[in-house]
mmCIF file of C-alpha atoms in Angstrom:
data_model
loop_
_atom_site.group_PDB
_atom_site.id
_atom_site.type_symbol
_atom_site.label_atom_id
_atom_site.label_comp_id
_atom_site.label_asym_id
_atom_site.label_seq_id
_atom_site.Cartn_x
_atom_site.Cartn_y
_atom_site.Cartn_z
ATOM 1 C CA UNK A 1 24.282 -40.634 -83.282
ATOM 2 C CA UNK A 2 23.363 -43.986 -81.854
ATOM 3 C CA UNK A 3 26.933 -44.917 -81.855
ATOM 4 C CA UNK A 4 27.827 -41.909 -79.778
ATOM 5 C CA UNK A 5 24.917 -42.258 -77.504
ATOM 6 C CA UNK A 6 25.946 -46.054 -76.773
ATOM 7 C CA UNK A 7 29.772 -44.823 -76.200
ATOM 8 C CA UNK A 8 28.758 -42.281 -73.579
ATOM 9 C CA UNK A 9 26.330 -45.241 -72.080
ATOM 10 C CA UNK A 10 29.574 -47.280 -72.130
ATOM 11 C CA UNK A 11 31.682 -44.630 -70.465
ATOM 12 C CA UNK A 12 34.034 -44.557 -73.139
ATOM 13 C CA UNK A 13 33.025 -40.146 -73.220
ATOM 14 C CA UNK A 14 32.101 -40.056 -69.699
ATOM 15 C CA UNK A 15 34.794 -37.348 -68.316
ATOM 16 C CA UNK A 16 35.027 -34.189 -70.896
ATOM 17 C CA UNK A 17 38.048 -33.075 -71.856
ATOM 18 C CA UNK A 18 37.960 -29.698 -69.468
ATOM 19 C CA UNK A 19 37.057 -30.810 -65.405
ATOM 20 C CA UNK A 20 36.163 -28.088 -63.252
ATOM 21 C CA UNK A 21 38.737 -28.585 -59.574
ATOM 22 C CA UNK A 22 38.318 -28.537 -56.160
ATOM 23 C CA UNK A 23 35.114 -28.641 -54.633
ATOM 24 C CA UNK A 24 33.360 -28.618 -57.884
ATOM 25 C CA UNK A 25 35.186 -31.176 -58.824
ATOM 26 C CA UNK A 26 33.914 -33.391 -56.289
ATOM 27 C CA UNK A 27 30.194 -32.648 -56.876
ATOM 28 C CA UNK A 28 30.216 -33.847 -60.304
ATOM 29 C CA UNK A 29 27.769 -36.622 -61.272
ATOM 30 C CA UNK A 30 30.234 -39.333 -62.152
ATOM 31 C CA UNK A 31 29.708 -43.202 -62.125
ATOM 32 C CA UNK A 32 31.692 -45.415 -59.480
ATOM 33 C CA UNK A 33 30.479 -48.513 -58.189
ATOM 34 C CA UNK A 34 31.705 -49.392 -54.416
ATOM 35 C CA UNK A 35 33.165 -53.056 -54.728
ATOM 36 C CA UNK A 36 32.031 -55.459 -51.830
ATOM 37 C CA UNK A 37 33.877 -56.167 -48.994
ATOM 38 C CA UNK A 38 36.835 -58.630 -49.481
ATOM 39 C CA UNK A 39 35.165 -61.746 -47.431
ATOM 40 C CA UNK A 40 36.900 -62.101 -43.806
ATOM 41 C CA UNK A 41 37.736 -66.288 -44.870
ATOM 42 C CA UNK A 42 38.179 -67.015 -48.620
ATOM 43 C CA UNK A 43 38.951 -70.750 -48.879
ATOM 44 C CA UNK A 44 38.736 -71.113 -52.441
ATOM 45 C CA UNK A 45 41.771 -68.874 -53.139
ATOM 46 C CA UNK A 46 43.650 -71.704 -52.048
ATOM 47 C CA UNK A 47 42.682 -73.866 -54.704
ATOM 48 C CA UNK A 48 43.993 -70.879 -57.395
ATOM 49 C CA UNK A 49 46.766 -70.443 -58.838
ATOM 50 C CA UNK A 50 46.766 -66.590 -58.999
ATOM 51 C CA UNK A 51 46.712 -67.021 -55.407
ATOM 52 C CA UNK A 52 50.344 -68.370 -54.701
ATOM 53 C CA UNK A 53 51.571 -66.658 -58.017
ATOM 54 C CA UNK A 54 50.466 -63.485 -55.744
ATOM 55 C CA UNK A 55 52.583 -64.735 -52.738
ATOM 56 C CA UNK A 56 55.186 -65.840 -54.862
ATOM 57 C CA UNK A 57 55.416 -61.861 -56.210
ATOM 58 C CA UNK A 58 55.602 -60.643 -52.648
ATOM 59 C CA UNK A 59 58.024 -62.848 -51.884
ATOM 60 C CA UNK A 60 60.547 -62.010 -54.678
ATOM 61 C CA UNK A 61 59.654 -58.025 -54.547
ATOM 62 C CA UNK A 62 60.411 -58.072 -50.779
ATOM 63 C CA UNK A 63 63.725 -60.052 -51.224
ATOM 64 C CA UNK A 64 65.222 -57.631 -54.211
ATOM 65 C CA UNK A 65 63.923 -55.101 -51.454
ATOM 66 C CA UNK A 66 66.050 -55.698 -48.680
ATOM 67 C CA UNK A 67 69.094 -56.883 -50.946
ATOM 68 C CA UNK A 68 69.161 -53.705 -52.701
ATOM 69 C CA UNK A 69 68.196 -51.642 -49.691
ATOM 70 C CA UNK A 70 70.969 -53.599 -47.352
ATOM 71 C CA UNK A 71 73.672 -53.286 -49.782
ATOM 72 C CA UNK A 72 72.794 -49.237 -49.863
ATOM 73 C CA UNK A 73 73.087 -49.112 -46.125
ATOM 74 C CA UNK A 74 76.039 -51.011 -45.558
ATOM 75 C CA UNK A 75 78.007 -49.504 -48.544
ATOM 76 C CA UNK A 76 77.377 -46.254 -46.630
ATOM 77 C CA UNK A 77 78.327 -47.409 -43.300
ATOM 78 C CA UNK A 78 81.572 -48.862 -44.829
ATOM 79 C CA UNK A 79 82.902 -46.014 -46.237
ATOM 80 C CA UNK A 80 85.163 -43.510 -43.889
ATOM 81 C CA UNK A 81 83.984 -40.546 -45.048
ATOM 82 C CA UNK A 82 80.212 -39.406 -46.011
ATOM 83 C CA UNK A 83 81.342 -37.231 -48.888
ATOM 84 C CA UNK A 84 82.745 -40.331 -50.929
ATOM 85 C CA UNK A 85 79.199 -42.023 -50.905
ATOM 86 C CA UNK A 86 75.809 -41.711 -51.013
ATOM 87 C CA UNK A 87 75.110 -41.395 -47.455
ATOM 88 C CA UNK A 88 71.938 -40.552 -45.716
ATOM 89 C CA UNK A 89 69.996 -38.978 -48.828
ATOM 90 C CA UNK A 90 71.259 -42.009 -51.069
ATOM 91 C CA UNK A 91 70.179 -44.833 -48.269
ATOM 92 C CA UNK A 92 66.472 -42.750 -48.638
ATOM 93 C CA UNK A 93 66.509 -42.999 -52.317
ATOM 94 C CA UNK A 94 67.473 -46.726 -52.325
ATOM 95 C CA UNK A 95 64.828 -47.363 -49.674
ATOM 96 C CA UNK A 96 62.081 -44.777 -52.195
ATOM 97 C CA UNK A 97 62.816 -45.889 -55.313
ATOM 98 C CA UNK A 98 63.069 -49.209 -54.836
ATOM 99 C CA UNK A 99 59.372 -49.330 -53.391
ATOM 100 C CA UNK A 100 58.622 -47.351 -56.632
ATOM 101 C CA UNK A 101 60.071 -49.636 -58.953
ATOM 102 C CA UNK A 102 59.022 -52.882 -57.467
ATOM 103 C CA UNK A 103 55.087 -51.614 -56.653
ATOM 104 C CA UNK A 104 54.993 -50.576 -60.278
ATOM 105 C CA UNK A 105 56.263 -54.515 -61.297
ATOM 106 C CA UNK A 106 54.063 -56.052 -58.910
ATOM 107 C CA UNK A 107 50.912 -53.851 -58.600
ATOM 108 C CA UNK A 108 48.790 -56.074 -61.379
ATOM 109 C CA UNK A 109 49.674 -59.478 -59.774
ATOM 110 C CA UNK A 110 49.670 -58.692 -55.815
ATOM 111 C CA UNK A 111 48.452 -55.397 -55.116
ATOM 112 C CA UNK A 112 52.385 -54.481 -54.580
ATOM 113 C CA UNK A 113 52.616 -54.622 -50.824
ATOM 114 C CA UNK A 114 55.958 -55.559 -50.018
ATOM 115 C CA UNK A 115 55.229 -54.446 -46.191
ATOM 116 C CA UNK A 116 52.881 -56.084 -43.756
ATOM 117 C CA UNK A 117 51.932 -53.189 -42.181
ATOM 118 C CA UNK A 118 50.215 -52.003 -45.646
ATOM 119 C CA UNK A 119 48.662 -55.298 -46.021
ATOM 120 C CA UNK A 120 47.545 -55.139 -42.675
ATOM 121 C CA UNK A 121 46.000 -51.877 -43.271
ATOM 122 C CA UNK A 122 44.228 -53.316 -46.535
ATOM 123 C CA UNK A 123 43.072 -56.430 -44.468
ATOM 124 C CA UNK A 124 41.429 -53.615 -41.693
ATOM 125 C CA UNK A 125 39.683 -51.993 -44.873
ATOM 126 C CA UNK A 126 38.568 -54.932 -46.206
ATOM 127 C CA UNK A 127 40.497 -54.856 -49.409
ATOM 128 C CA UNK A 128 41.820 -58.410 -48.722
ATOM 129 C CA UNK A 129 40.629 -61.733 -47.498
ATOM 130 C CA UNK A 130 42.818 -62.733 -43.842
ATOM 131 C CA UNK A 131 43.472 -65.983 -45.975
ATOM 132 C CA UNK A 132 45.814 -63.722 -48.421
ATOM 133 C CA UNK A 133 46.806 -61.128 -45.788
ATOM 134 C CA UNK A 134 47.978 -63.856 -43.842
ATOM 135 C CA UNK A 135 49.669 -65.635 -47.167
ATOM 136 C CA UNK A 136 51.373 -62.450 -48.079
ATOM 137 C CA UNK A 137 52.709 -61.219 -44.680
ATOM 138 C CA UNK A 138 54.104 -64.871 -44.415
ATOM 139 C CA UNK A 139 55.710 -64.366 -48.026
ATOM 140 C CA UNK A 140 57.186 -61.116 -47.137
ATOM 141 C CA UNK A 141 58.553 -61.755 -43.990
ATOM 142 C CA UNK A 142 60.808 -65.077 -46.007
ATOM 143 C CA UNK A 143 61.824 -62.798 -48.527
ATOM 144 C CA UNK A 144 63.197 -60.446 -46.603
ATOM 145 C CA UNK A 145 65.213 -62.705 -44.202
ATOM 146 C CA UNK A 146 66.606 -63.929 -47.781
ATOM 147 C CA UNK A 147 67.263 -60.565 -48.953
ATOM 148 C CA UNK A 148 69.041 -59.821 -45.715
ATOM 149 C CA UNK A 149 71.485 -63.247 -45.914
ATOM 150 C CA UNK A 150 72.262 -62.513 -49.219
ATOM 151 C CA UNK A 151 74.163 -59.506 -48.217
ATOM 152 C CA UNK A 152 75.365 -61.339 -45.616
ATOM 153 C CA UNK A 153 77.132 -63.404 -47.615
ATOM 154 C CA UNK A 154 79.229 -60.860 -49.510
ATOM 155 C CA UNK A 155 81.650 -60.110 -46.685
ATOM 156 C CA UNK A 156 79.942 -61.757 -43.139
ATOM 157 C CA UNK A 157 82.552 -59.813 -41.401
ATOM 158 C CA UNK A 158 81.662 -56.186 -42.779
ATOM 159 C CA UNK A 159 77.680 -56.947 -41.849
ATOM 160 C CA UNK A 160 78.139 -57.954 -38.548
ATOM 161 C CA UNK A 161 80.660 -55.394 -37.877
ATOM 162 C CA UNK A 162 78.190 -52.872 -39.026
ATOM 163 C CA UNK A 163 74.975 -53.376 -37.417
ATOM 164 C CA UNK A 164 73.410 -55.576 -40.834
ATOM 165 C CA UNK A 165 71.217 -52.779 -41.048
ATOM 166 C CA UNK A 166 69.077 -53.852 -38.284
ATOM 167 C CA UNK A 167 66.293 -51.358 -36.669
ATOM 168 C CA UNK A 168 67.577 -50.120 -33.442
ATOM 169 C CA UNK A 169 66.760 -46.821 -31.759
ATOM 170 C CA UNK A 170 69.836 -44.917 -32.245
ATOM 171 C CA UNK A 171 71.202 -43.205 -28.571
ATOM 172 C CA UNK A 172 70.028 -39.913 -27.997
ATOM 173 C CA UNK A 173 66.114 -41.521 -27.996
ATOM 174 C CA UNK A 174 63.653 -42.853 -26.407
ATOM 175 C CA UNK A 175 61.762 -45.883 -27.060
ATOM 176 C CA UNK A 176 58.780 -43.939 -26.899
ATOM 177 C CA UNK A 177 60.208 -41.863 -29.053
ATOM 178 C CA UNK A 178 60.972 -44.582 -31.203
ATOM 179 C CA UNK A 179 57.721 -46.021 -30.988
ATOM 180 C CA UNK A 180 56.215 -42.624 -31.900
ATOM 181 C CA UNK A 181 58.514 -42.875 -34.839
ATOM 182 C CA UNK A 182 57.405 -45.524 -36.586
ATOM 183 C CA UNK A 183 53.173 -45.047 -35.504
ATOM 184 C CA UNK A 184 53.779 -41.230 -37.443
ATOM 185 C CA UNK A 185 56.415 -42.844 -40.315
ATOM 186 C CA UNK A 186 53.784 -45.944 -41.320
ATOM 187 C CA UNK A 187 50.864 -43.945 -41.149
ATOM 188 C CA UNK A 188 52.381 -41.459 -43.436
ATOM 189 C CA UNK A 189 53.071 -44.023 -46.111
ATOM 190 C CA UNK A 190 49.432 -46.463 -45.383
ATOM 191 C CA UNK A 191 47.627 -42.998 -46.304
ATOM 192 C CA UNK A 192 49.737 -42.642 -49.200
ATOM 193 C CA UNK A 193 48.880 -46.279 -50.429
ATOM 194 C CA UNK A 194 45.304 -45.667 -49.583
ATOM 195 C CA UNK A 195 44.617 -42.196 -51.455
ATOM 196 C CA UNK A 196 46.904 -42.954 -54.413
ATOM 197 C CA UNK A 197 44.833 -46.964 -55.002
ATOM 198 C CA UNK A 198 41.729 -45.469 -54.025
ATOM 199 C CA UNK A 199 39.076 -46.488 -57.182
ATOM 200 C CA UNK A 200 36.401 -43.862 -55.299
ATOM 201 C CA UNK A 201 39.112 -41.127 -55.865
ATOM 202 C CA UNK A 202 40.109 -41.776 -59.079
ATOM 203 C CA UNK A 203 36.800 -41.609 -61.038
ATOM 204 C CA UNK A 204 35.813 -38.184 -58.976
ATOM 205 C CA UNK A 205 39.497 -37.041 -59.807
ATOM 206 C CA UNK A 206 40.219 -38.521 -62.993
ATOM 207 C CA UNK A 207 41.283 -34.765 -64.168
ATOM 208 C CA UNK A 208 44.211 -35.905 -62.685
ATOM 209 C CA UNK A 209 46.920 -38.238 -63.753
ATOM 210 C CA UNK A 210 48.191 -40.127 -61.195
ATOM 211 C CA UNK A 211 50.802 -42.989 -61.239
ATOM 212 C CA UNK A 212 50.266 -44.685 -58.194
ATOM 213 C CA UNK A 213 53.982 -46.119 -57.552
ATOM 214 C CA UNK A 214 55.338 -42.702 -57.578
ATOM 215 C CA UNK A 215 53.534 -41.037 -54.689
ATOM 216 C CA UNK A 216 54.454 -44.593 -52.599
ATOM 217 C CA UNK A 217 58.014 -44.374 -53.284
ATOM 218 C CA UNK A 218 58.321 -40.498 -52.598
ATOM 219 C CA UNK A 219 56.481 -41.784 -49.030
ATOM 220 C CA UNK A 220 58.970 -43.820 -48.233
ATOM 221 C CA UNK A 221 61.687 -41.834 -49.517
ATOM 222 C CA UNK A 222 60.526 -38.744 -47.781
ATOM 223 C CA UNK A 223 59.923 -41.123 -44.418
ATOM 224 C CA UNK A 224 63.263 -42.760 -44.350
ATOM 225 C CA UNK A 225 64.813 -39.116 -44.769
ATOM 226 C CA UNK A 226 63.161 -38.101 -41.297
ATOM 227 C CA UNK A 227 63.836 -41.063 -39.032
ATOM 228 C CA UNK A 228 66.602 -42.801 -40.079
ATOM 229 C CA UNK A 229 68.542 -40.449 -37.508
ATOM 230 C CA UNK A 230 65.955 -41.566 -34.746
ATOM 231 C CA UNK A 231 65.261 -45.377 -36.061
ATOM 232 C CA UNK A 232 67.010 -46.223 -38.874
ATOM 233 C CA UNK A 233 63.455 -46.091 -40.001
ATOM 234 C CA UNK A 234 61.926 -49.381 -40.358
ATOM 235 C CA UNK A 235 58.189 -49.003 -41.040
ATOM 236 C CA UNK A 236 58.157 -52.470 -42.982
ATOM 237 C CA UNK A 237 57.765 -55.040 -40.350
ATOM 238 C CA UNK A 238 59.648 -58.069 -43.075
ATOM 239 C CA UNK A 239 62.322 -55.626 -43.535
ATOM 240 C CA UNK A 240 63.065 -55.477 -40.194
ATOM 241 C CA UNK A 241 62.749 -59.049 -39.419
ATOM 242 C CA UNK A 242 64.674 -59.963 -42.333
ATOM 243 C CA UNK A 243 67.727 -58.008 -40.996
ATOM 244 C CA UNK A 244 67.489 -58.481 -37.300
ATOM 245 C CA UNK A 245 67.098 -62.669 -37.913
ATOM 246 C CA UNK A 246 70.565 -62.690 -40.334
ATOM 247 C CA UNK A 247 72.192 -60.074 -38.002
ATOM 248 C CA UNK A 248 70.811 -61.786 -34.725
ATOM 249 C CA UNK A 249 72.802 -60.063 -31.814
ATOM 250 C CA UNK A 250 71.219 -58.798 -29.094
ATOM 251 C CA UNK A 251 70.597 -55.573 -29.920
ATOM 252 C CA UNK A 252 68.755 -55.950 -32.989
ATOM 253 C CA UNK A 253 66.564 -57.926 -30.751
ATOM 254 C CA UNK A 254 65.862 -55.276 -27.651
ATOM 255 C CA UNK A 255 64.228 -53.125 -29.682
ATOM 256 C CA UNK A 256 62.776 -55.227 -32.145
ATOM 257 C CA UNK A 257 58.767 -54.908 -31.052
ATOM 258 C CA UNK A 258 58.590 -51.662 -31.455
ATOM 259 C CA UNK A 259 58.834 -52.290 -35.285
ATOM 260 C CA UNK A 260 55.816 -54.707 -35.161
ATOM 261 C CA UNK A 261 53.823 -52.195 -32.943
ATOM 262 C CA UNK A 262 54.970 -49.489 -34.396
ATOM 263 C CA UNK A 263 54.047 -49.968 -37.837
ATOM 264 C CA UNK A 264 50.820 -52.206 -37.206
ATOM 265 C CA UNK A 265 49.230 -48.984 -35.062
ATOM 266 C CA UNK A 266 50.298 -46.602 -37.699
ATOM 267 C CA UNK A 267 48.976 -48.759 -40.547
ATOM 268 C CA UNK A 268 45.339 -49.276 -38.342
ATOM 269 C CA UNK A 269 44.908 -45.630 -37.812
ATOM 270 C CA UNK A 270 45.692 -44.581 -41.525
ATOM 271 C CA UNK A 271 43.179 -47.182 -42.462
ATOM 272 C CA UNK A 272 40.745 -45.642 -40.140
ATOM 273 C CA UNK A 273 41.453 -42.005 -41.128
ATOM 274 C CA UNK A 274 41.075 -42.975 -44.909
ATOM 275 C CA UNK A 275 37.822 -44.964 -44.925
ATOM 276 C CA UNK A 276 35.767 -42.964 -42.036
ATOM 277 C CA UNK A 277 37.129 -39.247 -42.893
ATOM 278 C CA UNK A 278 38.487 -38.861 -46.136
ATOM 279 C CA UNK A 279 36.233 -41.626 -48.150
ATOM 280 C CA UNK A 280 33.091 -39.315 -46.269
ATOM 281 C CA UNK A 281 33.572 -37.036 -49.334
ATOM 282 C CA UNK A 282 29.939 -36.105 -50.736
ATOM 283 C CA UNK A 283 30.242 -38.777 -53.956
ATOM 284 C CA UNK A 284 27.094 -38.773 -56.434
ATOM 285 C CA UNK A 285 26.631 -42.605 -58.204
ATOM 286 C CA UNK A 286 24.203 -43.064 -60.976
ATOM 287 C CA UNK A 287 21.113 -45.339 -60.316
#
């Protein structure tokens, strides 16, 4: 019996097998442990290697990113009829899936951002130290403007003759609508990242499974199926950089702030709405 009594001190029987849901759920004496603040200046990550092996991660995510993504787009845009490719549906699951796949490979060694919108968002929460926000924004932002020249480079003529996937707002629009856009399109996938990484949530919910990639991807996915029309949905501040710097005509360039504002307000307010409104959950911690 001492065994089992030391197990259950442990946590290793601390959930039973059967969890009551909803509200119950949430009332249920579970342990979680809030984790302090990620300090605002953290000079002795610079000293680590984890550190730039972190960057490093970003970097390479956010370049297979936009060369996948890129290659999607302008496979689309180079084909003469929509029914012999993947078209809009396909350029959302390249866009979804690829987030899946490369948050799943990158989650244990950099959190998995590949945006810096969502590692803006993180930074606002204090998830992150600026010193690694910075790092990884900085990261992201040069792996995407490699992604993007990469596809350049398989046929120059057929990227600049079709836009090089840069973020415009598409005739028919606004720029407020635009702008609009990509506030509603960030904030949709910041609250994703937030609920599906959230620590609180998953001890008071740990009835149920969640893979954490999965629910990011489908954002994006689900996202890039509503605004691509409208945007050509960026929501990713690197992947829009990335394209509009290899493209660089002047069009990719009018337009081109309101996919820093954009996504930047969208992230802040998703950040907001998680950890003052949803985190306000009634949460009982042992002593």
């Amino acid at each position: 019996m001492e065994g089992k009594e030391e197990d259950v001190r442990l946590g290793a029987n601390r959930f039973s097998e059967r969890q009551p849901i909803g509200t119950a759920a949430q009332s249920q004496d579970k342990d979680y442990k809030e984790p302090p603040p990620a300090p605002l200046f953290e000079p002795g990550e610079l000293k680590s290697w984890s550190f730039y092996r972190a960057g490093i991660a970003e970097f390479m995510a956010t370049f297979l990113f936009l060369y996948i993504t890129l290659l999607t787009v302008m496979g689309v845009k180079n084909s003469s009829s929509q029914c012999s490719t993947v078209g809009i549906q396909g350029i959302a699951w390249a866009f979804g899936g690829m987030i899946f796949a490369l948050v799943y490979c990158t989650a244990g060694i950099s959190g998995g951002h590949i945006n810096p919108a969502v590692t803006f968002g993180l930074f606002l929460a204090r998830k992150l130290s600026l010193t690694r926000a910075v790092f990884y924004m900085v990261m992201q932002c040069l792996g995407a403007i490699c992604g993007a020249g990469v596809v350049k480079g398989f046929k120059k003529g057929l990227y600049e003759s079709q836009g090089g996937g840069a973020n415009v707002v598409n005739p028919g629009y606004t720029k407020g609508d635009g702008l609009g856009a990509e506030i509603v399109g960030t904030f949709v996938l910041v609250y994703t990242v937030f609920s599906a990484t959230d620590a609180k949530r998953n001890a008071r919910d740990s009835h149920v499974p969640l893979l954490a990639p999965l629910p990011i991807g489908f954002a994006v996915f689900l996202v890039h199926l509503a605004t691509i029309p409208i945007t050509g949905t960026g929501i990713n501040p690197a992947r829009s950089l990335g394209a509009a710097i290899i493209y660089n005509k002047h069009h990719a360039w009018s337009d081109h702030w309101i996919f820093w504002v954009g996504p930047f307000i969208g992230a802040a307010l998703a950040a907001i709405y998680h950890q003052i409104v949803i985190r306000a959950i009634p949460f009982k911690s042992r002593p």
